[in-house]
Amino acid sequence: MQGFNKYYPPDYDGEKHKSLNSYRGKHALGDRARKLDKGILITRFELPFNIWCGTCNNHIGMGVRYNAEKKKIGTYYSTPIYSFRCKCHLCDGWFEIQTDPKNTRYVVVSGARQKDEEWNPEENGGFAIHDTEASATSVDPLTALEKSTDAQNHLTKVQVPRLESLQGLSDHYNDDPYARSSIVRKHFRTEKKSDAAKRAADDQLKGRYGLPETLKLLEDDVAARNEAREEWVKGRREFEAQSSIRKARLSSSAKPWPSANNLSSLRAKILDNTRRSSLMAKAKPPER
């Protein structure tokens, strides 16, 4: 395990020396602050793009790191402008790169030249990103109108919904959790009381009419009433249709009741048949 204890010499005075660095006459940053009296700090700098060294004309790839001399050379409004002076690892040449806060980029000042690999947005229907000055050439009004229309459509369909979703997400995570919890618990208690009252009313109705406890009653609302009315009308129509069919069958199968004339003629026929049968019985010879 690494030890973090420090050795304090016998002649060390905390009020006089304040720290061990001041006692030994060294800076806290060590060798990095050897040119701090000139306003230069040695820092680790990584190339932001591909360059060619101006001394040896060799290519140096993006991402190569150097021990650069960092120095503040000015400000852009309140943003400082820094200069990074590096020594080429392939030769003894020096090159200098500065920050450009105005255009949010790095610029090669001397000792090298940058490889131009930037994507031109104007060739793909966009706007210039680093063009801070107005163009001297005339702009086609139809092209300008098309670009402004596309930008407005992108703003309306993409950017505004995205900002609204981010704002909603921010409000969700930045709200007071106690207040939100109180609202949820209050709503839950209200629903719980209403559910308990409804359950008691349903149990009372089931007990009054002897309905099973597992029966689920519908909500007494307009939609349920309309649905029940429609079902009742439909059942009433079906019952009436079945009743009419049954009556028609009974009327077709029943025999018609004989009238008074039919009864007199029937009586006359019966009497005639009875008379004939009696005469035939008298005229018949006796059996031997």
XYZ file of N, CA and C in Angstrom, residues 79-254:
528
model
N -14.070 35.026 -23.163
C -13.450 33.723 -23.379
C -11.972 33.897 -23.690
N -11.077 33.248 -22.935
C -9.639 33.396 -23.207
C -9.228 32.655 -24.478
N -8.190 33.194 -25.142
C -7.600 32.578 -26.328
C -6.241 32.021 -25.923
N -6.050 30.717 -26.141
C -4.829 30.048 -25.729
C -4.005 29.663 -26.954
N -2.691 29.668 -26.745
C -1.746 29.255 -27.781
C -0.992 28.030 -27.284
N -0.845 27.035 -28.173
C -0.134 25.801 -27.848
C 1.048 25.677 -28.810
N 2.261 25.767 -28.257
C 3.496 25.686 -29.059
C 4.132 24.326 -28.822
N 4.233 23.549 -29.904
C 4.704 22.166 -29.801
C 5.937 21.979 -30.679
N 6.763 21.025 -30.278
C 7.948 20.668 -31.063
C 7.686 19.363 -31.789
N 7.944 19.347 -33.086
C 7.692 18.159 -33.899
C 8.576 17.012 -33.413
N 8.023 15.822 -33.328
C 8.782 14.662 -32.864
C 9.613 14.031 -33.975
N 9.440 14.520 -35.214
C 10.207 13.991 -36.344
C 11.375 14.892 -36.732
N 11.374 16.121 -36.219
C 12.464 17.049 -36.511
C 12.561 18.041 -35.356
N 13.355 19.091 -35.541
C 13.533 20.099 -34.499
C 12.647 21.317 -34.722
N 11.683 21.212 -35.630
C 10.829 22.351 -35.909
C 9.724 22.518 -34.874
N 9.285 23.757 -34.744
C 8.202 24.090 -33.815
C 6.993 24.566 -34.626
N 5.810 24.222 -34.135
C 4.580 24.739 -34.740
C 3.649 25.198 -33.617
N 2.794 26.137 -33.979
C 1.927 26.770 -32.983
C 0.467 26.672 -33.447
N -0.397 26.286 -32.532
C -1.832 26.167 -32.778
C -2.559 27.002 -31.730
N -3.554 27.777 -32.167
C -4.319 28.625 -31.264
C -5.794 28.234 -31.287
N -6.465 28.575 -30.203
C -7.922 28.396 -30.141
C -8.609 29.589 -30.793
N -9.757 29.321 -31.400
C -10.552 30.360 -32.060
C -11.967 30.310 -31.491
N -12.213 30.984 -30.352
C -13.557 30.917 -29.752
C -14.639 31.520 -30.639
N -14.267 32.453 -31.513
C -15.257 33.086 -32.370
C -15.915 32.070 -33.291
N -15.122 31.139 -33.831
C -15.616 30.122 -34.754
C -15.622 28.726 -34.143
N -15.341 28.639 -32.825
C -15.333 27.365 -32.093
C -14.471 26.325 -32.805
N -13.184 26.645 -32.982
C -12.285 25.724 -33.651
C -10.847 26.034 -33.244
N -9.901 25.232 -33.797
C -8.472 25.468 -33.633
C -7.910 25.969 -34.962
N -6.871 26.776 -34.857
C -6.259 27.369 -36.047
C -4.748 27.184 -35.959
N -4.141 26.734 -37.073
C -2.679 26.625 -37.147
C -2.113 28.001 -37.461
N -1.258 28.508 -36.584
C -0.713 29.856 -36.743
C 0.592 29.829 -37.515
N 1.506 28.951 -37.152
C 2.821 28.929 -37.793
C 3.430 27.551 -37.622
N 4.398 27.248 -38.505
C 5.185 26.030 -38.404
C 4.534 24.801 -38.984
N 3.315 24.870 -39.446
C 2.638 23.699 -40.008
C 1.458 24.185 -40.840
N 0.840 23.259 -41.549
C -0.363 23.568 -42.315
C -1.389 22.454 -42.088
N -2.633 22.845 -41.984
C -3.715 21.918 -41.654
C -4.211 21.206 -42.904
N -4.559 19.954 -42.750
C -5.164 19.186 -43.823
C -6.658 19.491 -43.844
N -7.146 19.957 -44.982
C -8.536 20.383 -45.109
C -9.417 19.151 -45.298
N -10.117 18.768 -44.240
C -11.014 17.617 -44.290
C -12.412 17.971 -43.778
N -12.737 19.232 -43.801
C -14.020 19.648 -43.244
C -15.149 19.365 -44.238
N -16.286 19.051 -43.692
C -17.483 18.814 -44.489
C -18.154 20.147 -44.764
N -18.418 20.384 -46.038
C -19.034 21.641 -46.436
C -20.544 21.501 -46.375
N -21.216 22.139 -45.418
C -22.673 21.972 -45.311
C -23.429 22.634 -46.450
N -22.825 23.646 -47.102
C -23.525 24.330 -48.187
C -23.717 23.414 -49.393
N -22.813 22.447 -49.558
C -22.945 21.512 -50.671
C -24.038 20.483 -50.421
N -24.519 20.392 -49.189
C -25.548 19.408 -48.844
C -26.835 20.077 -48.388
N -27.070 21.308 -48.823
C -28.312 21.984 -48.528
C -28.407 22.608 -47.163
N -27.281 22.860 -46.502
C -27.291 23.472 -45.169
C -26.733 24.877 -45.197
N -26.406 25.372 -44.014
C -25.844 26.696 -43.867
C -24.389 26.583 -43.427
N -23.618 27.605 -43.738
C -22.221 27.633 -43.343
C -22.118 27.774 -41.833
N -21.253 26.953 -41.221
C -21.118 26.964 -39.761
C -20.108 28.017 -39.318
N -18.989 28.098 -40.008
C -17.899 28.981 -39.594
C -17.868 30.292 -40.375
N -18.856 30.513 -41.220
C -18.907 31.758 -41.978
C -19.580 32.827 -41.116
N -18.769 33.645 -40.433
C -19.303 34.661 -39.524
C -19.583 35.976 -40.225
N -19.120 36.149 -41.449
C -19.342 37.383 -42.188
C -20.334 37.127 -43.318
N -21.081 38.162 -43.667
C -22.062 38.032 -44.728
C -21.379 37.794 -46.063
N -21.979 36.957 -46.883
C -21.396 36.651 -48.184
C -21.570 37.841 -49.117
N -20.509 38.112 -49.904
C -20.547 39.257 -50.817
C -21.326 38.950 -52.082
N -21.456 37.658 -52.411
C -22.166 37.284 -53.630
C -23.669 37.339 -53.388
N -24.408 37.521 -54.482
C -25.864 37.580 -54.394
C -26.416 36.178 -54.193
N -27.487 36.078 -53.447
C -28.106 34.796 -53.122
C -29.397 34.666 -53.927
N -29.612 33.475 -54.469
C -30.834 33.211 -55.210
C -32.021 33.276 -54.248
N -33.029 34.093 -54.516
C -34.155 34.207 -53.557
C -34.934 32.912 -53.409
N -35.065 32.125 -54.481
C -35.792 30.860 -54.367
C -35.026 29.864 -53.501
N -33.688 29.842 -53.660
C -32.872 28.945 -52.826
C -32.937 29.356 -51.366
N -32.864 30.675 -51.126
C -32.968 31.156 -49.742
C -34.324 30.825 -49.140
N -35.386 30.958 -49.926
C -36.721 30.631 -49.435
C -36.852 29.137 -49.142
N -36.268 28.292 -50.005
C -36.331 26.844 -49.782
C -35.582 26.454 -48.512
N -34.403 27.067 -48.310
C -33.641 26.749 -47.101
C -34.377 27.208 -45.854
N -34.965 28.398 -45.910
C -35.695 28.888 -44.742
C -36.928 28.028 -44.464
N -37.602 27.557 -45.524
C -38.770 26.675 -45.336
C -38.354 25.346 -44.732
N -37.264 24.784 -45.236
C -36.773 23.519 -44.671
C -36.374 23.694 -43.220
N -35.721 24.803 -42.904
C -35.318 25.045 -41.520
C -36.530 25.208 -40.611
N -37.571 25.896 -41.121
C -38.784 26.070 -40.319
C -39.493 24.742 -40.099
N -39.549 23.904 -41.132
C -40.176 22.590 -40.976
C -39.392 21.723 -39.994
N -38.073 21.777 -40.088
C -37.246 21.007 -39.145
C -37.437 21.504 -37.717
N -37.559 22.828 -37.567
C -37.794 23.383 -36.242
C -39.134 22.938 -35.674
N -40.161 22.932 -36.530
C -41.511 22.604 -36.053
C -41.679 21.117 -35.780
N -41.111 20.254 -36.648
C -41.368 18.827 -36.558
C -40.348 18.081 -35.706
N -39.132 18.610 -35.576
C -38.078 17.869 -34.882
C -37.625 18.583 -33.615
N -37.222 19.842 -33.763
C -36.594 20.512 -32.636
C -37.592 20.847 -31.523
N -38.756 21.392 -31.888
C -39.738 21.781 -30.859
C -40.239 20.574 -30.070
N -40.656 19.437 -30.722
C -41.051 18.271 -29.917
C -39.922 17.730 -29.048
N -38.694 17.797 -29.579
C -37.566 17.309 -28.779
C -37.347 18.186 -27.558
N -37.416 19.494 -27.723
C -37.261 20.401 -26.595
C -38.389 20.222 -25.583
N -39.603 20.005 -26.072
C -40.717 19.797 -25.150
C -40.548 18.502 -24.358
N -40.080 17.450 -25.013
C -39.848 16.195 -24.286
C -38.729 16.343 -23.264
N -37.664 17.067 -23.638
C -36.579 17.295 -22.683
C -37.046 18.145 -21.510
N -37.892 19.157 -21.788
C -38.417 19.987 -20.711
C -39.306 19.167 -19.776
N -40.129 18.300 -20.360
C -40.969 17.442 -19.528
C -40.150 16.480 -18.683
N -39.089 15.935 -19.291
C -38.207 15.042 -18.532
C -37.493 15.786 -17.415
N -37.059 17.011 -17.696
C -36.406 17.820 -16.668
C -37.365 18.158 -15.531
N -38.599 18.513 -15.890
C -39.596 18.800 -14.847
C -39.896 17.566 -14.011
N -39.878 16.404 -14.677
C -40.170 15.166 -13.950
C -39.092 14.861 -12.910
N -37.829 15.058 -13.267
C -36.747 14.715 -12.351
C -36.422 15.830 -11.364
N -36.855 17.057 -11.667
C -36.533 18.174 -10.786
C -37.686 18.572 -9.865
N -38.844 17.928 -10.010
C -39.952 18.235 -9.117
C -39.669 17.742 -7.703
N -40.414 18.337 -6.760
C -40.275 17.950 -5.364
C -40.850 16.545 -5.179
N -40.051 15.553 -4.789
C -40.587 14.190 -4.656
C -41.634 14.074 -3.555
N -41.491 14.859 -2.481
C -42.474 14.779 -1.393
C -43.838 15.280 -1.857
N -43.823 16.391 -2.622
C -45.100 16.926 -3.121
C -45.761 15.942 -4.080
N -44.984 15.343 -4.972
C -45.548 14.369 -5.910
C -46.063 13.138 -5.172
N -45.319 12.707 -4.149
C -45.775 11.565 -3.368
C -47.059 11.891 -2.614
N -47.167 13.101 -2.100
C -48.385 13.502 -1.390
C -49.589 13.497 -2.316
N -49.398 14.006 -3.547
C -50.496 14.020 -4.517
C -50.932 12.601 -4.860
N -49.971 11.716 -5.069
C -50.301 10.330 -5.427
C -51.011 9.633 -4.271
N -50.519 9.822 -3.035
C -51.144 9.165 -1.888
C -52.548 9.707 -1.640
N -52.744 11.012 -1.838
C -54.077 11.594 -1.675
C -55.044 11.023 -2.713
N -54.590 10.926 -3.946
C -55.425 10.349 -5.004
C -55.735 8.885 -4.702
N -54.767 8.150 -4.177
C -54.971 6.742 -3.856
C -55.984 6.585 -2.725
N -55.906 7.432 -1.705
C -56.864 7.349 -0.609
C -58.283 7.654 -1.096
N -58.424 8.648 -1.975
C -59.756 8.978 -2.506
C -60.331 7.807 -3.299
N -59.517 7.211 -4.164
C -59.989 6.058 -4.933
C -60.317 4.880 -4.031
N -59.530 4.691 -2.986
C -59.773 3.575 -2.071
C -61.107 3.740 -1.351
N -61.417 4.961 -0.896
C -62.694 5.211 -0.234
C -63.869 5.006 -1.190
N -63.758 5.519 -2.419
C -64.841 5.340 -3.391
C -65.044 3.875 -3.739
N -63.951 3.108 -3.865
C -64.076 1.674 -4.149
C -64.731 0.934 -2.993
N -64.383 1.314 -1.759
C -64.994 0.660 -0.606
C -66.486 0.959 -0.528
N -66.880 2.220 -0.791
C -68.305 2.569 -0.776
C -69.060 1.820 -1.868
N -68.502 1.724 -3.052
C -69.151 1.004 -4.154
C -69.267 -0.483 -3.825
N -68.226 -1.071 -3.216
C -68.284 -2.484 -2.863
C -69.376 -2.753 -1.819
N -69.529 -1.838 -0.841
C -70.574 -2.001 0.166
C -71.963 -1.910 -0.460
N -72.166 -0.960 -1.394
C -73.457 -0.843 -2.067
C -73.760 -2.078 -2.902
N -72.755 -2.619 -3.576
C -72.965 -3.829 -4.377
C -73.313 -5.024 -3.497
N -72.627 -5.160 -2.356
C -72.928 -6.275 -1.453
C -74.349 -6.164 -0.891
N -74.769 -4.940 -0.594
C -76.137 -4.750 -0.087
C -77.175 -5.124 -1.148
N -76.912 -4.738 -2.401
C -77.836 -5.085 -3.487
C -77.864 -6.589 -3.732
N -76.718 -7.253 -3.671
C -76.675 -8.699 -3.864
C -77.415 -9.416 -2.743
N -77.258 -8.943 -1.493
C -77.967 -9.562 -0.380
C -79.471 -9.349 -0.453
N -79.916 -8.233 -0.967
C -81.351 -7.956 -1.066
C -82.021 -8.878 -2.071
N -81.397 -9.133 -3.213
C -82.010 -9.941 -4.259
C -81.468 -11.372 -4.304
N -80.626 -11.748 -3.349
C -80.110 -13.111 -3.306
C -79.183 -13.451 -4.447
N -78.391 -12.497 -4.888
C -77.461 -12.739 -5.984
C -76.162 -13.344 -5.455
N -75.444 -14.106 -6.261
C -74.181 -14.687 -5.788
C -73.127 -13.599 -5.531
N -72.256 -13.897 -4.582
C -71.239 -12.907 -4.223
C -70.198 -12.719 -5.319
N -70.004 -13.737 -6.136
C -68.998 -13.634 -7.216
C -69.505 -12.851 -8.420
N -70.794 -12.497 -8.414
C -71.344 -11.753 -9.542
C -70.790 -10.329 -9.545
N -70.337 -9.896 -10.705
C -69.772 -8.559 -10.851
C -70.829 -7.643 -11.454
N -71.153 -6.587 -10.714
C -72.158 -5.642 -11.170
C -71.524 -4.556 -12.022
N -72.292 -4.092 -12.985
C -71.800 -3.041 -13.862
C -71.940 -1.680 -13.206
N -71.182 -0.734 -13.750
C -71.278 0.632 -13.273
C -72.604 1.247 -13.710
N -73.233 1.977 -12.782
C -74.518 2.622 -13.080
C -74.252 3.954 -13.776
N -74.081 3.870 -15.086
C -73.827 5.072 -15.858
C -74.705 5.072 -17.100
N -74.581 6.103 -17.896
C -75.416 6.264 -19.086
C -75.153 5.158 -20.100
N -73.886 4.794 -20.271
C -73.552 3.770 -21.249
C -74.156 2.423 -20.856
N -74.077 2.069 -19.563
C -74.645 0.799 -19.116
C -76.166 0.791 -19.253
N -76.806 1.912 -18.949
C -78.267 1.992 -19.094
C -78.682 1.825 -20.554
N -77.990 2.494 -21.442
C -78.321 2.377 -22.871
C -78.122 0.950 -23.368
N -77.043 0.333 -22.918
C -76.788 -1.052 -23.333
C -77.867 -1.990 -22.801
N -78.281 -1.795 -21.524
C -79.338 -2.639 -20.961
C -80.657 -2.412 -21.689
N -80.967 -1.158 -22.032
C -82.206 -0.868 -22.752
C -82.205 -1.542 -24.126
N -81.066 -1.478 -24.806
C -80.977 -2.117 -26.114
C -81.159 -3.635 -26.004
N -80.543 -4.243 -24.986
C -80.699 -5.684 -24.801
C -82.159 -6.047 -24.502
N -82.851 -5.212 -23.684
C -84.258 -5.489 -23.352
C -85.138 -5.382 -24.593
N -84.911 -4.345 -25.409
C -85.698 -4.188 -26.636
C -85.448 -5.353 -27.576
N -84.216 -5.789 -27.685
C -83.888 -6.910 -28.560
C -84.572 -8.187 -28.074
N -84.541 -8.454 -26.758
C -85.214 -9.636 -26.221
C -86.716 -9.562 -26.380
N -87.302 -8.368 -26.212
C -88.747 -8.193 -26.381
C -89.168 -8.499 -27.813
N -88.377 -8.029 -28.777
C -88.691 -8.299 -30.173
C -88.604 -9.788 -30.486
N -87.603 -10.458 -29.962
C -87.476 -11.891 -30.202
C -88.640 -12.656 -29.577
N -89.061 -12.254 -28.374
C -90.199 -12.928 -27.722
C -91.493 -12.733 -28.514
N -91.714 -11.509 -28.986
C -92.915 -11.254 -29.773
C -92.903 -12.035 -31.079
N -91.713 -12.144 -31.704
C -91.628 -12.905 -32.950
C -91.931 -14.376 -32.700
N -91.409 -14.971 -31.622
C -91.677 -16.368 -31.305
C -93.157 -16.578 -30.956
N -93.760 -15.624 -30.241
C -95.182 -15.731 -29.887
C -96.056 -15.718 -31.131
N -95.749 -14.832 -32.089
C -96.536 -14.775 -33.329
C -96.393 -16.055 -34.124
N -95.198 -16.645 -34.147
C -94.999 -17.912 -34.878
C -95.782 -19.029 -34.213
N -95.781 -19.090 -32.886
C -96.521 -20.129 -32.160
C -98.031 -20.011 -32.396
N -98.552 -18.781 -32.379
C -99.983 -18.574 -32.618
C -100.368 -19.005 -34.043
N -99.491 -18.694 -35.001
C -99.785 -19.083 -36.380
C -99.833 -20.600 -36.519
N -98.927 -21.306 -35.849
C -98.931 -22.771 -35.917
C -100.199 -23.350 -35.289
N -100.611 -22.799 -34.144
C -101.819 -23.303 -33.484
C -103.072 -23.055 -34.326
N -103.144 -21.884 -34.950
C -104.318 -21.572 -35.768
C -104.389 -22.438 -37.015
N -103.224 -22.819 -37.584
C -103.229 -23.657 -38.783
C -103.554 -25.105 -38.457
N -103.172 -25.598 -37.292
C -103.411 -27.003 -36.925
C -104.801 -27.228 -36.362
N -105.519 -26.257 -35.803
C -106.859 -26.429 -35.206
C -107.923 -26.577 -36.312
